[in-house]
PDB file of C-alpha atoms in Angstrom:
ATOM      1  CA  PRO D   1      61.103  45.030 -74.268  1.00  0.00           C
ATOM      2  CA  LYS D   2      64.502  44.324 -72.791  1.00  0.00           C
ATOM      3  CA  PRO D   3      65.155  46.294 -69.608  1.00  0.00           C
ATOM      4  CA  TYR D   4      68.858  46.669 -70.497  1.00  0.00           C
ATOM      5  CA  PRO D   5      70.831  48.135 -73.418  1.00  0.00           C
ATOM      6  CA  HIS D   6      70.939  45.754 -76.393  1.00  0.00           C
ATOM      7  CA  GLN D   7      71.897  45.790 -80.050  1.00  0.00           C
ATOM      8  CA  ASP D   8      69.300  43.457 -81.543  1.00  0.00           C
ATOM      9  CA  PRO D   9      65.715  42.891 -80.381  1.00  0.00           C
ATOM     10  CA  ASN D  10      66.268  39.112 -80.362  1.00  0.00           C
ATOM     11  CA  GLU D  11      69.709  37.605 -80.014  1.00  0.00           C
ATOM     12  CA  ASP D  12      68.495  34.019 -79.435  1.00  0.00           C
ATOM     13  CA  GLY D  13      68.440  31.351 -82.124  1.00  0.00           C
ATOM     14  CA  ALA D  14      67.756  27.635 -82.416  1.00  0.00           C
ATOM     15  CA  LEU D  15      68.706  24.773 -84.716  1.00  0.00           C
ATOM     16  CA  LEU D  16      67.134  21.348 -85.240  1.00  0.00           C
ATOM     17  CA  VAL D  17      68.680  18.805 -87.612  1.00  0.00           C
ATOM     18  CA  HIS D  18      66.935  15.442 -87.962  1.00  0.00           C
ATOM     19  CA  THR D  19      68.671  12.646 -89.887  1.00  0.00           C
ATOM     20  CA  GLU D  20      68.193   8.900 -90.143  1.00  0.00           C
ATOM     21  CA  HIS D  21      71.047   8.537 -87.619  1.00  0.00           C
ATOM     22  CA  GLY D  22      69.776  10.933 -84.961  1.00  0.00           C
ATOM     23  CA  VAL D  23      68.948  14.483 -84.040  1.00  0.00           C
ATOM     24  CA  LEU D  24      71.086  17.531 -83.346  1.00  0.00           C
ATOM     25  CA  LEU D  25      69.642  20.374 -81.277  1.00  0.00           C
ATOM     26  CA  ALA D  26      71.438  23.666 -80.702  1.00  0.00           C
ATOM     27  CA  ILE D  27      70.609  27.032 -79.185  1.00  0.00           C
ATOM     28  CA  ALA D  28      72.644  30.199 -78.988  1.00  0.00           C
ATOM     29  CA  ASP D  29      72.057  33.556 -77.336  1.00  0.00           C
ATOM     30  CA  GLY D  30      74.225  36.387 -78.564  1.00  0.00           C
ATOM     31  CA  TYR D  31      75.783  38.963 -76.271  1.00  0.00           C
ATOM     32  CA  ASN D  32      76.172  42.455 -77.762  1.00  0.00           C
ATOM     33  CA  GLY D  33      74.286  41.542 -80.913  1.00  0.00           C
ATOM     34  CA  ALA D  34      73.123  38.469 -82.763  1.00  0.00           C
ATOM     35  CA  ALA D  35      76.234  38.072 -84.962  1.00  0.00           C
ATOM     36  CA  ALA D  36      78.030  35.520 -82.777  1.00  0.00           C
ATOM     37  CA  SER D  37      74.926  33.418 -82.155  1.00  0.00           C
ATOM     38  CA  GLU D  38      74.156  33.327 -85.877  1.00  0.00           C
ATOM     39  CA  ILE D  39      77.730  32.224 -86.627  1.00  0.00           C
ATOM     40  CA  ALA D  40      77.599  29.537 -83.910  1.00  0.00           C
ATOM     41  CA  LEU D  41      74.378  28.067 -85.283  1.00  0.00           C
ATOM     42  CA  ALA D  42      75.638  28.213 -88.890  1.00  0.00           C
ATOM     43  CA  GLU D  43      78.789  26.336 -87.851  1.00  0.00           C
ATOM     44  CA  ALA D  44      76.736  23.789 -85.886  1.00  0.00           C
ATOM     45  CA  LEU D  45      74.627  23.198 -88.990  1.00  0.00           C
ATOM     46  CA  GLU D  46      77.762  22.836 -91.099  1.00  0.00           C
ATOM     47  CA  CYS D  47      79.138  20.069 -88.877  1.00  0.00           C
ATOM     48  CA  ALA D  48      75.789  18.531 -87.853  1.00  0.00           C
ATOM     49  CA  GLN D  49      76.443  15.166 -89.516  1.00  0.00           C
ATOM     50  CA  GLU D  50      79.788  14.798 -87.711  1.00  0.00           C
ATOM     51  CA  LEU D  51      78.279  15.794 -84.362  1.00  0.00           C
ATOM     52  CA  ILE D  52      75.382  13.347 -84.737  1.00  0.00           C
ATOM     53  CA  GLY D  53      77.711  10.543 -85.799  1.00  0.00           C
ATOM     54  CA  ALA D  54      80.262  11.019 -83.013  1.00  0.00           C
ATOM     55  CA  ARG D  55      80.025   9.613 -79.498  1.00  0.00           C
ATOM     56  CA  GLY D  56      81.985  10.083 -76.268  1.00  0.00           C
ATOM     57  CA  ASN D  57      85.503  11.355 -76.965  1.00  0.00           C
ATOM     58  CA  GLY D  58      84.616  11.800 -80.629  1.00  0.00           C
ATOM     59  CA  PHE D  59      81.662  14.037 -79.771  1.00  0.00           C
ATOM     60  CA  ARG D  60      83.800  16.106 -77.399  1.00  0.00           C
ATOM     61  CA  ALA D  61      86.466  16.483 -80.121  1.00  0.00           C
ATOM     62  CA  ARG D  62      83.852  17.601 -82.689  1.00  0.00           C
ATOM     63  CA  VAL D  63      82.493  20.147 -80.188  1.00  0.00           C
ATOM     64  CA  ALA D  64      86.023  21.490 -79.591  1.00  0.00           C
ATOM     65  CA  GLU D  65      86.387  21.911 -83.369  1.00  0.00           C
ATOM     66  CA  LEU D  66      83.030  23.711 -83.489  1.00  0.00           C
ATOM     67  CA  VAL D  67      84.127  26.137 -80.760  1.00  0.00           C
ATOM     68  CA  THR D  68      87.356  26.869 -82.669  1.00  0.00           C
ATOM     69  CA  ARG D  69      85.469  27.412 -85.934  1.00  0.00           C
ATOM     70  CA  VAL D  70      83.104  29.893 -84.283  1.00  0.00           C
ATOM     71  CA  ALA D  71      86.009  31.896 -82.844  1.00  0.00           C
ATOM     72  CA  GLN D  72      87.778  31.950 -86.223  1.00  0.00           C
ATOM     73  CA  ARG D  73      84.696  33.260 -88.047  1.00  0.00           C
ATOM     74  CA  LEU D  74      83.963  36.158 -85.744  1.00  0.00           C
ATOM     75  CA  PRO D  75      85.086  39.455 -87.273  1.00  0.00           C
ATOM     76  CA  ALA D  76      88.177  40.944 -85.636  1.00  0.00           C
ATOM     77  CA  ASN D  77      86.349  44.210 -84.982  1.00  0.00           C
ATOM     78  CA  ALA D  78      83.523  42.403 -83.138  1.00  0.00           C
ATOM     79  CA  ALA D  79      85.515  41.698 -79.975  1.00  0.00           C
ATOM     80  CA  ARG D  80      82.477  42.269 -77.781  1.00  0.00           C
ATOM     81  CA  SER D  81      80.206  39.952 -79.789  1.00  0.00           C
ATOM     82  CA  ARG D  82      80.027  36.604 -78.017  1.00  0.00           C
ATOM     83  CA  THR D  83      77.477  33.865 -77.532  1.00  0.00           C
ATOM     84  CA  CYS D  84      76.439  31.047 -75.302  1.00  0.00           C
ATOM     85  CA  LEU D  85      75.837  27.729 -77.033  1.00  0.00           C
ATOM     86  CA  VAL D  86      74.201  24.453 -76.044  1.00  0.00           C
ATOM     87  CA  VAL D  87      74.467  21.517 -78.452  1.00  0.00           C
ATOM     88  CA  ALA D  88      72.799  18.133 -77.912  1.00  0.00           C
ATOM     89  CA  ARG D  89      72.869  14.996 -80.039  1.00  0.00           C
ATOM     90  CA  VAL D  90      70.216  12.339 -79.537  1.00  0.00           C
ATOM     91  CA  THR D  91      70.548   8.886 -81.067  1.00  0.00           C
ATOM     92  CA  GLY D  92      68.003   6.339 -79.930  1.00  0.00           C
ATOM     93  CA  ARG D  93      67.607   7.070 -76.231  1.00  0.00           C
ATOM     94  CA  HIS D  94      71.177   8.318 -75.726  1.00  0.00           C
ATOM     95  CA  CYS D  95      71.773  12.067 -75.344  1.00  0.00           C
ATOM     96  CA  GLU D  96      75.125  13.825 -75.203  1.00  0.00           C
ATOM     97  CA  PHE D  97      75.418  17.567 -74.798  1.00  0.00           C
ATOM     98  CA  ALA D  98      77.877  20.419 -74.519  1.00  0.00           C
ATOM     99  CA  SER D  99      76.982  23.647 -72.755  1.00  0.00           C
ATOM    100  CA  PHE D 100      78.841  26.956 -72.932  1.00  0.00           C
ATOM    101  CA  GLY D 101      77.568  30.031 -71.107  1.00  0.00           C
ATOM    102  CA  ASP D 102      74.315  30.720 -69.301  1.00  0.00           C
ATOM    103  CA  SER D 103      71.825  28.562 -71.206  1.00  0.00           C
ATOM    104  CA  CYS D 104      70.771  25.038 -70.300  1.00  0.00           C
ATOM    105  CA  LEU D 105      69.393  21.630 -71.178  1.00  0.00           C
ATOM    106  CA  LEU D 106      66.193  20.594 -69.425  1.00  0.00           C
ATOM    107  CA  ARG D 107      64.722  17.069 -69.138  1.00  0.00           C
ATOM    108  CA  SER D 108      61.004  16.581 -68.556  1.00  0.00           C
ATOM    109  CA  SER D 109      61.834  13.950 -65.894  1.00  0.00           C
ATOM    110  CA  ARG D 110      63.814  16.415 -63.740  1.00  0.00           C
ATOM    111  CA  ARG D 111      62.902  19.580 -61.925  1.00  0.00           C
ATOM    112  CA  GLU D 112      66.224  21.352 -62.463  1.00  0.00           C
ATOM    113  CA  PRO D 113      68.401  21.904 -65.526  1.00  0.00           C
ATOM    114  CA  VAL D 114      70.768  19.092 -66.447  1.00  0.00           C
ATOM    115  CA  SER D 115      73.550  21.450 -67.489  1.00  0.00           C
ATOM    116  CA  SER D 116      74.926  24.242 -65.354  1.00  0.00           C
ATOM    117  CA  ALA D 117      75.732  27.791 -66.349  1.00  0.00           C
ATOM    118  CA  ASN D 118      79.451  28.365 -66.773  1.00  0.00           C
ATOM    119  CA  GLU D 119      81.860  31.088 -67.823  1.00  0.00           C
ATOM    120  CA  LEU D 120      82.818  29.352 -71.084  1.00  0.00           C
ATOM    121  CA  VAL D 121      81.526  31.807 -73.665  1.00  0.00           C
ATOM    122  CA  LEU D 122      82.178  31.489 -77.394  1.00  0.00           C
ATOM    123  CA  GLY D 123      83.731  34.435 -79.134  1.00  0.00           C
ATOM    124  CA  ARG D 124      86.933  34.863 -77.221  1.00  0.00           C
ATOM    125  CA  ALA D 125      89.876  32.495 -77.145  1.00  0.00           C
ATOM    126  CA  LEU D 126      88.560  29.315 -75.563  1.00  0.00           C
ATOM    127  CA  ASP D 127      90.718  26.206 -75.351  1.00  0.00           C
ATOM    128  CA  VAL D 128      88.118  23.542 -74.572  1.00  0.00           C
ATOM    129  CA  ALA D 129      90.883  20.933 -74.160  1.00  0.00           C
ATOM    130  CA  ALA D 130      92.258  22.935 -71.215  1.00  0.00           C
ATOM    131  CA  VAL D 131      88.918  22.810 -69.356  1.00  0.00           C
ATOM    132  CA  SER D 132      87.621  19.710 -67.599  1.00  0.00           C
ATOM    133  CA  PRO D 133      84.758  18.166 -69.597  1.00  0.00           C
ATOM    134  CA  ASP D 134      82.820  17.982 -66.307  1.00  0.00           C
ATOM    135  CA  VAL D 135      82.272  21.739 -66.705  1.00  0.00           C
ATOM    136  CA  TRP D 136      80.757  21.659 -70.208  1.00  0.00           C
ATOM    137  CA  TYR D 137      79.895  18.061 -71.223  1.00  0.00           C
ATOM    138  CA  GLY D 138      77.319  15.520 -70.120  1.00  0.00           C
ATOM    139  CA  SER D 139      75.360  12.493 -71.269  1.00  0.00           C
ATOM    140  CA  PHE D 140      72.371  10.452 -70.164  1.00  0.00           C
ATOM    141  CA  GLU D 141      69.866   7.864 -71.296  1.00  0.00           C
ATOM    142  CA  CYS D 142      66.379   9.233 -71.937  1.00  0.00           C
ATOM    143  CA  THR D 143      63.477   7.383 -70.377  1.00  0.00           C
ATOM    144  CA  ALA D 144      60.602   6.202 -72.560  1.00  0.00           C
ATOM    145  CA  GLY D 145      58.559   9.205 -73.703  1.00  0.00           C
ATOM    146  CA  GLU D 146      60.920  11.717 -72.102  1.00  0.00           C
ATOM    147  CA  ARG D 147      61.385  15.100 -73.706  1.00  0.00           C
ATOM    148  CA  ILE D 148      64.344  17.431 -73.617  1.00  0.00           C
ATOM    149  CA  ALA D 149      64.556  21.139 -74.337  1.00  0.00           C
ATOM    150  CA  LEU D 150      67.428  23.548 -74.784  1.00  0.00           C
ATOM    151  CA  LEU D 151      66.654  26.910 -73.189  1.00  0.00           C
ATOM    152  CA  THR D 152      68.376  30.265 -73.328  1.00  0.00           C
ATOM    153  CA  ASP D 153      68.180  32.707 -70.457  1.00  0.00           C
ATOM    154  CA  GLY D 154      65.684  34.517 -72.682  1.00  0.00           C
ATOM    155  CA  VAL D 155      63.288  31.730 -71.647  1.00  0.00           C
ATOM    156  CA  THR D 156      64.481  30.807 -68.161  1.00  0.00           C
ATOM    157  CA  GLY D 157      64.740  34.499 -67.237  1.00  0.00           C
ATOM    158  CA  PHE D 158      60.981  34.825 -67.629  1.00  0.00           C
ATOM    159  CA  ALA D 159      59.583  31.437 -66.564  1.00  0.00           C
ATOM    160  CA  PRO D 160      60.545  29.285 -63.566  1.00  0.00           C
ATOM    161  CA  VAL D 161      62.335  26.059 -64.528  1.00  0.00           C
ATOM    162  CA  LEU D 162      59.761  24.023 -62.581  1.00  0.00           C
ATOM    163  CA  THR D 163      56.957  25.454 -64.727  1.00  0.00           C
ATOM    164  CA  LEU D 164      58.989  24.788 -67.875  1.00  0.00           C
ATOM    165  CA  ALA D 165      59.630  21.154 -66.833  1.00  0.00           C
ATOM    166  CA  ASP D 166      55.927  20.620 -66.184  1.00  0.00           C
ATOM    167  CA  THR D 167      55.013  22.166 -69.559  1.00  0.00           C
ATOM    168  CA  LEU D 168      57.592  19.972 -71.298  1.00  0.00           C
ATOM    169  CA  ALA D 169      56.275  16.831 -69.580  1.00  0.00           C
ATOM    170  CA  ARG D 170      52.687  17.630 -70.644  1.00  0.00           C
ATOM    171  CA  ALA D 171      53.541  18.352 -74.287  1.00  0.00           C
ATOM    172  CA  PRO D 172      51.575  16.299 -76.843  1.00  0.00           C
ATOM    173  CA  ASN D 173      53.275  13.105 -77.974  1.00  0.00           C
ATOM    174  CA  ASP D 174      53.614  14.046 -81.671  1.00  0.00           C
TER     175      ASP D 174
END
């Protein structure tokens, strides 16, 4: 049970899209209900092909469009409904990600999250172009056999990141 007032018992959601060109991973954790997180993941699914196919500036531009689409779809009377969102595209060994809010990307080869929590929450006016990409964007090359995971604070709030990294590193190679 959540030790704080909440609207929905689970406001976290995840998305995995696997294509011949790569993989898109996304997680969202709604604040004040699951509505915003569900919208964010639906929009990420809608533009998954474009996100997987874009790289560098193109990926950042597609993410900015995604953020705008989420804000436009939120009902006007749901001003308090917001969500964090982490999106990662993996093609070959290259990973690019965008992180908004208090969730993170974790690599099995590191003992701390790759992305940092920030105040960029989806659901209110957010001009991504006005914010330095250093705050919300990153990329790296995965090592052979490395695993990545996107985690909401619903996971990291209950398990230490070090334990999560060790669990991720020991996962079966399926």
